[in-house]
Short mmCIF file of C-alpha atoms in Angstrom, two decimals:
data_model
loop_
_atom_site.label_atom_id
_atom_site.label_comp_id
_atom_site.label_asym_id
_atom_site.label_seq_id
_atom_site.Cartn_x
_atom_site.Cartn_y
_atom_site.Cartn_z
CA ILE A 1 -11.39 6.07 -25.48
CA ALA A 2 -12.03 4.17 -22.26
CA THR A 3 -15.80 4.22 -22.87
CA MET A 4 -15.33 2.87 -26.38
CA TYR A 5 -13.03 0.20 -24.96
CA LEU A 6 -15.65 -0.97 -22.44
CA ILE A 7 -18.42 -1.16 -25.00
CA GLY A 8 -16.13 -2.83 -27.56
CA THR A 9 -14.87 -5.47 -25.13
CA SER A 10 -18.42 -6.22 -24.03
CA TYR A 11 -19.34 -6.83 -27.67
CA THR A 12 -16.33 -9.08 -28.37
CA TYR A 13 -16.88 -11.09 -25.19
CA ASN A 14 -20.63 -11.58 -25.32
CA ILE A 15 -21.37 -11.46 -29.05
CA LEU A 16 -18.18 -12.72 -30.67
CA HIS A 17 -17.32 -14.98 -27.69
CA ILE A 18 -13.67 -13.93 -27.53
CA LYS A 19 -12.79 -14.69 -23.92
CA ASN A 20 -9.03 -14.31 -23.64
CA LEU A 21 -8.56 -12.39 -20.37
CA TRP A 22 -5.01 -11.32 -21.22
CA ILE A 23 -6.13 -9.53 -24.38
CA TYR A 24 -8.53 -7.39 -22.35
CA TYR A 25 -5.92 -6.86 -19.65
CA PHE A 26 -3.24 -5.50 -21.98
CA GLY A 27 -5.76 -3.35 -23.80
CA GLY A 28 -6.87 -1.86 -20.51
CA ALA A 29 -3.27 -1.46 -19.35
CA LEU A 30 -2.61 0.88 -22.29
CA ILE A 31 -5.55 3.05 -21.27
CA VAL A 32 -4.40 3.06 -17.64
CA TRP A 33 -0.89 4.08 -18.72
CA PHE A 34 -2.12 7.07 -20.72
CA ALA A 35 -4.38 8.09 -17.83
CA THR A 36 -1.97 7.78 -14.89
CA ARG A 37 1.62 7.30 -16.15
CA SER A 38 2.03 5.18 -13.01
CA ALA A 39 3.67 1.78 -12.94
CA ALA A 40 1.87 1.06 -9.65
CA SER A 41 -1.47 1.24 -11.44
CA TYR A 42 -0.39 -1.78 -13.49
CA MET A 43 0.04 -3.78 -10.30
CA ASP A 44 -3.44 -2.76 -9.16
CA LEU A 45 -4.75 -3.89 -12.51
CA PHE A 46 -2.76 -7.12 -12.36
CA ILE A 47 -4.17 -7.98 -8.93
CA SER A 48 -7.66 -7.88 -10.48
CA ILE A 49 -6.83 -10.74 -12.85
CA VAL A 50 -5.32 -12.87 -10.09
CA ILE A 51 -8.88 -13.38 -8.86
CA PRO A 52 -9.76 -15.94 -11.59
CA LEU A 53 -6.69 -18.00 -10.68
CA LEU A 54 -7.97 -18.35 -7.11
CA PHE A 55 -11.74 -18.45 -7.45
CA LYS A 56 -12.57 -19.68 -10.98
CA ARG A 57 -14.11 -22.90 -9.66
CA HIS A 58 -16.34 -21.09 -7.20
CA VAL A 59 -18.33 -18.78 -9.48
CA SER A 60 -21.29 -19.43 -11.74
CA SER A 61 -19.83 -17.57 -14.75
CA TYR A 62 -16.41 -16.23 -15.69
CA ILE A 63 -18.01 -13.01 -16.82
CA ILE A 64 -17.82 -11.65 -13.27
CA PHE A 65 -14.02 -11.76 -13.48
CA TYR A 66 -14.12 -9.70 -16.67
CA LEU A 67 -16.59 -7.34 -15.05
CA PHE A 68 -14.23 -6.76 -12.11
CA LEU A 69 -11.33 -6.12 -14.50
CA MET A 70 -13.40 -3.60 -16.49
CA VAL A 71 -14.40 -1.78 -13.30
CA CYS A 72 -10.75 -1.45 -12.25
CA ILE A 73 -9.76 -0.18 -15.70
CA ILE A 74 -12.51 2.40 -15.93
CA LEU A 75 -12.10 3.73 -12.39
CA ILE A 76 -8.31 4.08 -12.59
CA ALA A 77 -8.62 5.79 -15.98
CA ALA A 78 -11.46 8.09 -14.91
CA TYR A 79 -10.11 9.10 -11.49
CA ARG A 80 -7.83 11.79 -12.87
CA ILE A 81 -10.56 13.49 -14.92
CA LYS A 82 -11.50 16.84 -13.40
CA SER A 83 -15.01 16.94 -14.89
CA LYS A 84 -17.76 15.43 -12.73
CA LEU A 85 -19.92 14.57 -15.74
CA VAL A 86 -17.38 12.55 -17.72
CA PRO A 87 -16.65 10.01 -14.90
CA LEU A 88 -20.40 9.42 -14.56
CA ILE A 89 -20.66 8.73 -18.30
CA MET A 90 -17.76 6.31 -18.03
CA ILE A 91 -19.43 4.53 -15.10
CA LEU A 92 -22.62 4.18 -17.15
CA SER A 93 -20.57 2.62 -19.94
CA LEU A 94 -20.20 -0.41 -17.66
CA ALA A 95 -23.90 -1.09 -18.16
CA PRO A 96 -23.42 -3.66 -20.99
CA TRP A 97 -21.15 -5.75 -18.78
CA PHE A 98 -23.66 -5.71 -15.92
CA TYR A 99 -26.48 -6.51 -18.35
CA PHE A 100 -24.78 -9.57 -19.81
CA TYR A 101 -23.61 -10.71 -16.39
CA PHE A 102 -27.09 -10.75 -14.85
CA LYS A 103 -28.65 -12.06 -18.04
CA SER A 104 -26.40 -15.14 -18.10
CA SER A 105 -25.85 -15.76 -14.38
CA TRP A 106 -28.76 -14.43 -12.35
CA GLN A 107 -30.38 -17.79 -11.62
CA THR A 108 -27.14 -19.64 -10.87
CA LEU A 109 -25.28 -17.17 -8.64
CA ARG A 110 -23.02 -18.71 -6.01
CA ILE A 111 -21.64 -17.30 -2.78
CA MET A 112 -18.39 -16.17 -4.43
CA ASP A 113 -20.40 -14.34 -7.11
CA TYR A 114 -22.14 -12.31 -4.41
CA ILE A 115 -18.82 -11.61 -2.66
CA ILE A 116 -17.09 -10.36 -5.81
CA LEU A 117 -20.17 -8.40 -6.86
CA SER A 118 -20.35 -6.69 -3.46
CA PHE A 119 -16.68 -5.64 -3.79
CA ILE A 120 -17.41 -4.28 -7.26
CA LEU A 121 -20.36 -2.22 -6.02
CA MET A 122 -18.41 -0.93 -2.98
CA THR A 123 -15.58 0.18 -5.27
CA ILE A 124 -17.95 2.03 -7.61
CA LEU A 125 -19.80 3.67 -4.72
CA LYS A 126 -16.56 4.81 -3.06
CA TYR A 127 -15.37 6.18 -6.38
CA LEU A 128 -18.54 8.24 -6.92
CA ILE A 129 -18.38 9.60 -3.37
CA ASP A 130 -14.77 10.69 -3.91
CA VAL A 131 -15.53 12.38 -7.22
CA TYR A 132 -18.56 14.31 -6.02
CA SER A 133 -17.31 15.24 -2.55
CA TRP A 134 -13.84 16.49 -3.48
CA PRO A 135 -12.94 19.48 -1.24
CA LYS A 136 -13.83 22.82 -2.79
CA GLN A 137 -10.90 24.61 -1.15
CA PRO A 138 -7.28 23.43 -1.46
CA PRO A 139 -5.40 22.91 1.82
CA GLU A 140 -3.11 25.62 3.14
CA LYS A 141 -1.29 23.59 5.79
CA ILE A 142 -0.54 19.89 5.42
CA ASP A 143 0.44 17.43 8.14
CA ILE A 144 2.45 14.41 6.99
CA ILE A 145 2.78 11.40 9.30
CA LEU A 146 5.68 9.38 7.95
CA CYS A 147 6.50 5.82 9.00
CA SER A 148 9.69 4.56 7.36
CA TYR A 149 12.18 2.01 8.67
CA SER A 150 14.48 1.27 5.72
CA SER A 151 14.31 4.75 4.11
CA ASN A 152 12.21 3.50 1.16
CA THR A 153 8.94 5.06 2.25
CA ALA A 154 10.77 8.22 3.34
CA HIS A 155 12.25 8.58 -0.14
CA TYR A 156 8.84 8.16 -1.77
CA THR A 157 7.20 10.61 0.63
CA HIS A 158 9.87 13.25 0.10
CA ARG A 159 9.24 13.12 -3.64
CA PHE A 160 5.58 13.80 -2.80
CA ILE A 161 6.72 16.66 -0.57
CA ASP A 162 8.78 18.07 -3.46
CA GLY A 163 5.53 18.49 -5.35
CA ILE A 164 3.86 20.23 -2.40
CA LYS A 165 6.79 22.63 -2.09
CA GLU A 166 6.21 23.80 -5.66
CA THR A 167 2.90 25.27 -4.49
CA GLY A 168 4.37 27.09 -1.50
CA LYS A 169 2.03 25.41 0.97
CA GLU A 170 3.13 24.94 4.59
CA ILE A 171 4.22 21.39 5.50
CA PHE A 172 4.57 19.73 8.92
CA ILE A 173 6.45 16.41 8.82
CA HIS A 174 5.93 14.09 11.78
CA ARG A 175 8.08 10.94 11.93
CA HIS A 176 6.18 7.97 13.30
CA HIS A 177 8.86 5.64 14.62
CA TYR A 178 9.40 5.36 18.38
CA THR A 179 6.22 4.09 20.00
CA ASP A 180 7.01 5.73 23.34
CA ASP A 181 7.23 9.21 21.82
CA PRO A 182 4.29 11.52 22.55
CA PRO A 183 1.79 11.83 19.67
CA PRO A 184 2.53 14.78 17.37
CA SER A 185 0.43 17.92 17.48
CA LEU A 186 -1.30 18.27 14.11
CA LYS A 187 -1.59 21.83 12.81
CA GLY A 188 -2.74 21.39 9.22
CA ASP A 189 -6.12 21.43 7.50
CA ALA A 190 -5.21 18.26 5.55
CA LEU A 191 -3.47 15.01 6.44
CA VAL A 192 -1.13 12.66 4.59
CA ILE A 193 -0.09 9.30 6.06
CA ALA A 194 2.79 7.27 4.62
CA PHE A 195 3.89 3.75 5.57
CA PRO A 196 5.55 0.57 4.29
CA VAL A 197 3.26 -2.39 3.67
CA TYR A 198 3.70 -5.23 6.17
CA GLY A 199 1.59 -8.30 5.46
CA TRP A 200 -0.73 -6.51 2.98
CA LYS A 201 -1.51 -3.81 5.58
CA PRO A 202 0.14 -0.95 7.50
CA PRO A 203 2.61 -1.96 10.25
CA TRP A 204 0.92 -2.72 13.56
CA THR A 205 2.58 0.30 15.18
CA MET A 206 0.96 2.55 12.58
CA ILE A 207 -2.40 0.85 13.01
CA GLU A 208 -2.20 1.32 16.78
CA TYR A 209 -1.38 5.01 16.37
CA LEU A 210 -4.25 5.60 13.95
CA MET A 211 -6.68 3.82 16.25
CA LYS A 212 -5.60 5.27 19.59
CA ASN A 213 -3.71 8.53 19.15
CA LEU A 214 -4.71 10.14 15.85
CA PRO A 215 -6.90 13.19 16.59
CA ARG A 216 -10.40 13.30 15.14
CA GLY A 217 -10.41 14.55 11.57
CA LYS A 218 -13.78 16.36 11.55
CA GLY A 219 -14.01 16.04 7.78
CA LYS A 220 -10.42 16.99 6.94
CA PRO A 221 -9.19 15.67 3.59
CA ALA A 222 -6.59 12.89 3.82
CA PHE A 223 -4.29 11.17 1.36
CA ILE A 224 -2.60 7.76 1.68
CA LEU A 225 0.94 6.91 0.54
CA TYR A 226 2.61 3.53 0.85
CA THR A 227 5.45 1.44 -0.55
CA SER A 228 5.56 -2.28 -1.14
CA ALA A 229 7.91 -4.88 -2.58
CA GLY A 230 5.02 -6.61 -4.37
CA GLY A 231 1.27 -6.52 -4.54
CA PRO A 232 -0.01 -4.45 -1.58
CA GLU A 233 -3.55 -5.75 -2.16
CA ASN A 234 -5.90 -4.07 0.37
CA ALA A 235 -3.28 -2.12 2.36
CA GLY A 236 -4.83 1.14 1.18
CA VAL A 237 -8.30 -0.10 2.14
CA ILE A 238 -7.17 -0.88 5.71
CA ALA A 239 -5.71 2.62 6.03
CA TRP A 240 -8.88 4.12 4.53
CA ILE A 241 -11.06 2.30 7.08
CA LEU A 242 -8.94 3.52 10.00
CA LEU A 243 -8.96 7.12 8.77
CA LYS A 244 -12.68 6.96 8.04
CA LEU A 245 -13.37 5.79 11.60
CA LYS A 246 -11.48 8.85 12.85
CA GLY A 247 -13.56 11.24 10.74
CA TYR A 248 -11.17 11.93 7.87
CA ARG A 249 -12.27 12.14 4.24
CA VAL A 250 -9.78 10.07 2.24
CA ILE A 251 -9.68 11.52 -1.26
CA GLY A 252 -7.02 9.34 -2.85
CA ARG A 253 -3.94 7.20 -2.54
CA ASN A 254 -0.73 6.39 -4.35
CA TRP A 255 1.98 3.80 -3.95
CA ALA A 256 5.13 2.46 -5.61
CA ALA A 257 7.18 -0.72 -5.63
CA TYR A 258 10.50 -0.44 -3.75
CA PRO A 259 13.26 -2.98 -2.96
CA MET A 260 12.38 -5.67 -0.43
CA ASN A 261 14.01 -5.13 2.96
CA VAL A 262 13.28 -8.60 4.36
CA VAL A 263 16.54 -10.42 5.00
CA THR A 264 15.15 -13.90 4.34
CA PHE A 265 14.37 -13.16 0.72
CA ARG A 266 17.81 -11.79 -0.06
CA TRP A 267 19.63 -15.08 -0.53
CA PHE A 268 22.01 -15.68 -3.44
CA SER A 269 24.43 -13.14 -4.92
CA LYS A 270 24.70 -9.65 -3.50
CA LYS A 271 25.38 -8.35 -7.01
CA LEU A 272 22.13 -9.88 -8.19
CA TRP A 273 20.14 -8.10 -5.51
CA ASN A 274 21.92 -4.80 -6.17
CA ALA A 275 20.99 -5.11 -9.82
CA ILE A 276 17.36 -5.83 -8.93
CA ASP A 277 17.23 -3.00 -6.40
CA SER A 278 18.57 -0.50 -8.93
CA THR A 279 15.42 -0.92 -11.06
CA LEU A 280 13.18 0.29 -8.23
CA PRO A 281 11.45 2.61 -7.82
CA SER A 282 10.50 3.21 -11.44
CA ALA A 283 11.21 6.63 -12.89
CA SER A 284 7.57 6.93 -13.92
CA ASP A 285 6.35 6.41 -10.34
CA ILE A 286 8.76 9.03 -8.98
CA LYS A 287 7.73 11.56 -11.60
CA GLU A 288 4.09 10.77 -10.98
CA ILE A 289 4.24 11.08 -7.18
CA THR A 290 5.87 14.53 -7.41
CA LYS A 291 3.07 15.61 -9.72
CA THR A 292 0.54 14.08 -7.34
CA GLY A 293 1.93 16.07 -4.40
CA CYS A 294 1.62 19.29 -6.38
CA GLU A 295 -1.95 18.52 -7.47
CA PHE A 296 -3.01 17.47 -3.96
CA ALA A 297 -1.76 20.77 -2.53
CA GLU A 298 -3.59 22.68 -5.26
CA GLY A 299 -6.85 20.85 -4.57
CA ILE A 300 -6.86 18.96 -7.89
CA HIS A 301 -8.31 15.46 -8.13
CA THR A 302 -5.25 13.21 -8.18
CA GLY A 303 -3.74 9.86 -7.27
CA LEU A 304 -5.41 6.47 -7.61
CA PRO A 305 -8.90 5.46 -6.47
CA ILE A 306 -9.57 3.15 -3.53
CA LEU A 307 -10.09 -0.34 -4.98
CA PHE A 308 -11.64 -3.11 -2.89
CA PHE A 309 -10.07 -6.46 -3.77
CA PRO A 310 -11.92 -9.65 -2.66
CA PHE A 311 -8.85 -11.16 -1.00
CA PRO A 312 -8.46 -12.15 2.67
CA LEU A 313 -4.69 -11.57 2.72
CA ALA A 314 -4.92 -8.41 4.83
CA ILE A 315 -6.83 -10.36 7.47
CA PHE A 316 -4.09 -13.01 7.51
CA GLY A 317 -1.56 -10.22 7.81
CA LEU A 318 -3.32 -8.87 10.89
CA LEU A 319 -3.20 -12.33 12.47
CA LEU A 320 0.44 -13.06 11.61
CA GLU A 321 1.97 -9.65 12.36
CA ASN A 322 0.62 -7.78 15.35
CA LYS A 323 1.70 -6.44 18.72
CA TYR A 324 0.66 -9.50 20.69
CA ILE A 325 2.18 -12.25 18.55
CA ASN A 326 5.39 -10.53 17.40
CA ARG A 327 6.88 -10.66 20.90
CA TYR A 328 6.88 -14.46 20.85
CA ILE A 329 7.34 -15.41 17.18
CA TYR A 330 9.99 -12.95 16.03
CA LYS A 331 12.83 -13.48 18.49
CA THR A 332 16.21 -11.89 17.92
CA TYR A 333 19.56 -12.79 19.40
CA THR A 334 23.13 -11.46 19.31
CA TRP A 335 26.30 -13.24 18.17
CA LYS A 336 28.50 -12.18 21.06
CA LYS A 337 31.82 -12.56 19.22
CA ARG A 338 30.66 -10.23 16.45
CA CYS A 339 28.99 -7.58 18.61
CA ARG A 340 30.92 -4.27 18.70
CA LYS A 341 28.70 -2.88 21.48
CA CYS A 342 27.73 0.14 19.41
CA TYR A 343 24.12 -0.40 20.54
CA LEU A 344 22.72 0.95 17.29
CA CYS A 345 20.15 -1.86 17.38
CA VAL A 346 19.09 -0.81 20.87
CA ASN A 347 18.85 2.89 20.13
CA TYR A 348 17.04 2.52 16.81
CA CYS A 349 14.40 -0.02 17.87
CA PRO A 350 10.90 1.52 17.47
CA THR A 351 9.43 -0.38 20.44
CA ASN A 352 12.49 -0.15 22.71
CA ARG A 353 12.42 -3.95 23.08
CA PHE A 354 16.14 -4.38 23.84
CA ARG A 355 17.97 -4.22 27.12
CA ILE A 356 21.69 -4.69 27.71
CA VAL A 357 22.79 -7.73 29.73
CA ASP A 358 26.54 -8.10 30.39
CA GLY A 359 27.19 -5.62 27.61
CA ILE A 360 25.18 -7.58 25.01
CA PRO A 361 21.76 -6.49 23.59
CA LYS A 362 18.95 -8.87 24.49
CA SER A 363 15.41 -8.71 23.13
CA ASP A 364 12.67 -8.53 25.75
CA GLY A 365 9.50 -6.91 24.43
CA ASP A 366 7.25 -6.21 21.49
CA CYS A 367 8.77 -6.36 18.00
CA ALA A 368 7.80 -3.95 15.22
CA LEU A 369 9.27 -6.39 12.67
CA CYS A 370 11.04 -3.48 10.98
CA LEU A 371 14.27 -5.57 10.85
CA SER A 372 16.32 -2.43 11.44
CA CYS A 373 18.35 -4.11 14.17
CA ILE A 374 19.48 -6.69 11.59
CA ASN A 375 19.76 -4.46 8.53
CA LEU A 376 21.67 -1.67 10.27
CA CYS A 377 24.06 -3.77 12.36
CA PRO A 378 27.58 -2.96 11.07
CA ALA A 379 28.95 -6.35 12.15
CA ARG A 380 25.95 -8.56 11.27
CA ALA A 381 25.83 -9.58 14.91
CA MET A 382 22.06 -9.27 15.33
CA GLN A 383 19.99 -12.16 13.96
CA MET A 384 16.40 -13.36 14.02
CA ILE A 385 15.89 -17.04 14.77
CA ALA A 386 15.38 -19.15 11.62
CA LEU A 387 14.95 -16.02 9.54
CA SER A 388 18.12 -14.06 8.91
CA GLU A 389 21.17 -16.27 9.52
CA TYR A 390 21.84 -16.95 5.85
CA GLY A 391 20.32 -13.85 4.32
CA ILE A 392 21.85 -10.64 3.07
CA PRO A 393 20.82 -7.57 5.11
CA TYR A 394 19.18 -4.71 3.25
CA LYS A 395 21.29 -1.61 3.62
CA PRO A 396 19.26 1.61 3.31
CA ARG A 397 19.72 3.28 -0.08
CA TRP A 398 18.93 6.70 1.39
CA PRO A 399 20.51 6.60 4.88
CA GLU A 400 20.17 10.38 5.24
CA LEU A 401 16.41 9.85 5.41
CA LEU A 402 16.56 7.46 8.38
CA ILE A 403 15.26 8.82 11.65
CA LYS A 404 17.86 9.71 14.28
CA PRO A 405 18.57 6.90 16.80
CA ARG A 406 18.01 7.30 20.49
CA LYS A 407 20.95 8.72 22.42
CA GLN A 408 20.80 6.43 25.42
CA ALA A 409 20.78 2.62 25.53
CA LYS A 410 18.60 0.91 28.10
CA LYS A 411 20.69 -1.21 30.48
CA ALA A 412 19.54 -4.04 32.70
#
């Protein structure tokens, strides 16, 4: 069906000159739905059609936008197919789109054409490598490194774990939270990392761990899980690069949209936000991630492919949210009259940035930007300058999945 769709859309675009991008998008979305049953795959597909809105004036021909959309559709649809021959046939079905693209644009290519084309080719190459190098033996022991501040990512990961448990495989869960904790000892023959998306990338604490403390993979298979309140863009790509540099073989990813835990964006009625939060995560994503966990443990090709999007947002995220800048930009303070001196903010802080001065918590160190000190404060005494004063804190929906706070508060 997907192959017929690619050939048919190429004919309607290039022969009949029907160039309505939305028609092709919704047609492809139906194929993606039948292939993955994942609402997150729609967001991946939607990101691909945001490209024309940003770069339409900088390319020689709009056909490259349609080509990128077709590549995303075919790869997402083909990724779940167990046969190694069928995905290759589906890749070859992209040939008409490449033919018409080069036929009409070869002599007038611009810089943006080359950039988008390079991302297309990288995506196809990564896809083929994943399909033809899938591990022959399923894992027996699986390490899961879980980073979750508001309980959203923990909830998603535990649904993945539910699927693994159905296979009877051994699981080792390592909570990545406190940066001064010693690195966990990994015992499995496969690795899963899970994190919330911060600025279109993993949190800087997770990036630092993967770069400095994650043991060498030596070819171990790895899987990436993440949650986001919107379009995560290249968050999975950043994680893939870090794991690849450490010698892991990333064989797939999956993600889901969860409620936003940023205080600033929770203005207006609390009832309104509760109503919005209740729609996430989607039932289809939860059902799909449990199935994905089961298939991953059984060694079955599963999840979503790594897609390379030609957006610089992840780079901006690295510049705007990192260890060195967070200390100075994201300053917190305490409303003394409200503070109950429970020191939950102090004991839960991942970077241990608080110290107690005259009985009041005071920030003095690196900030993980997890906003836990604000979201978990029972008296709304903790605030972030120009960010949280008029917002509504996000209370964890699954508080039982939060990591245990430290037992001792650091005093000045």
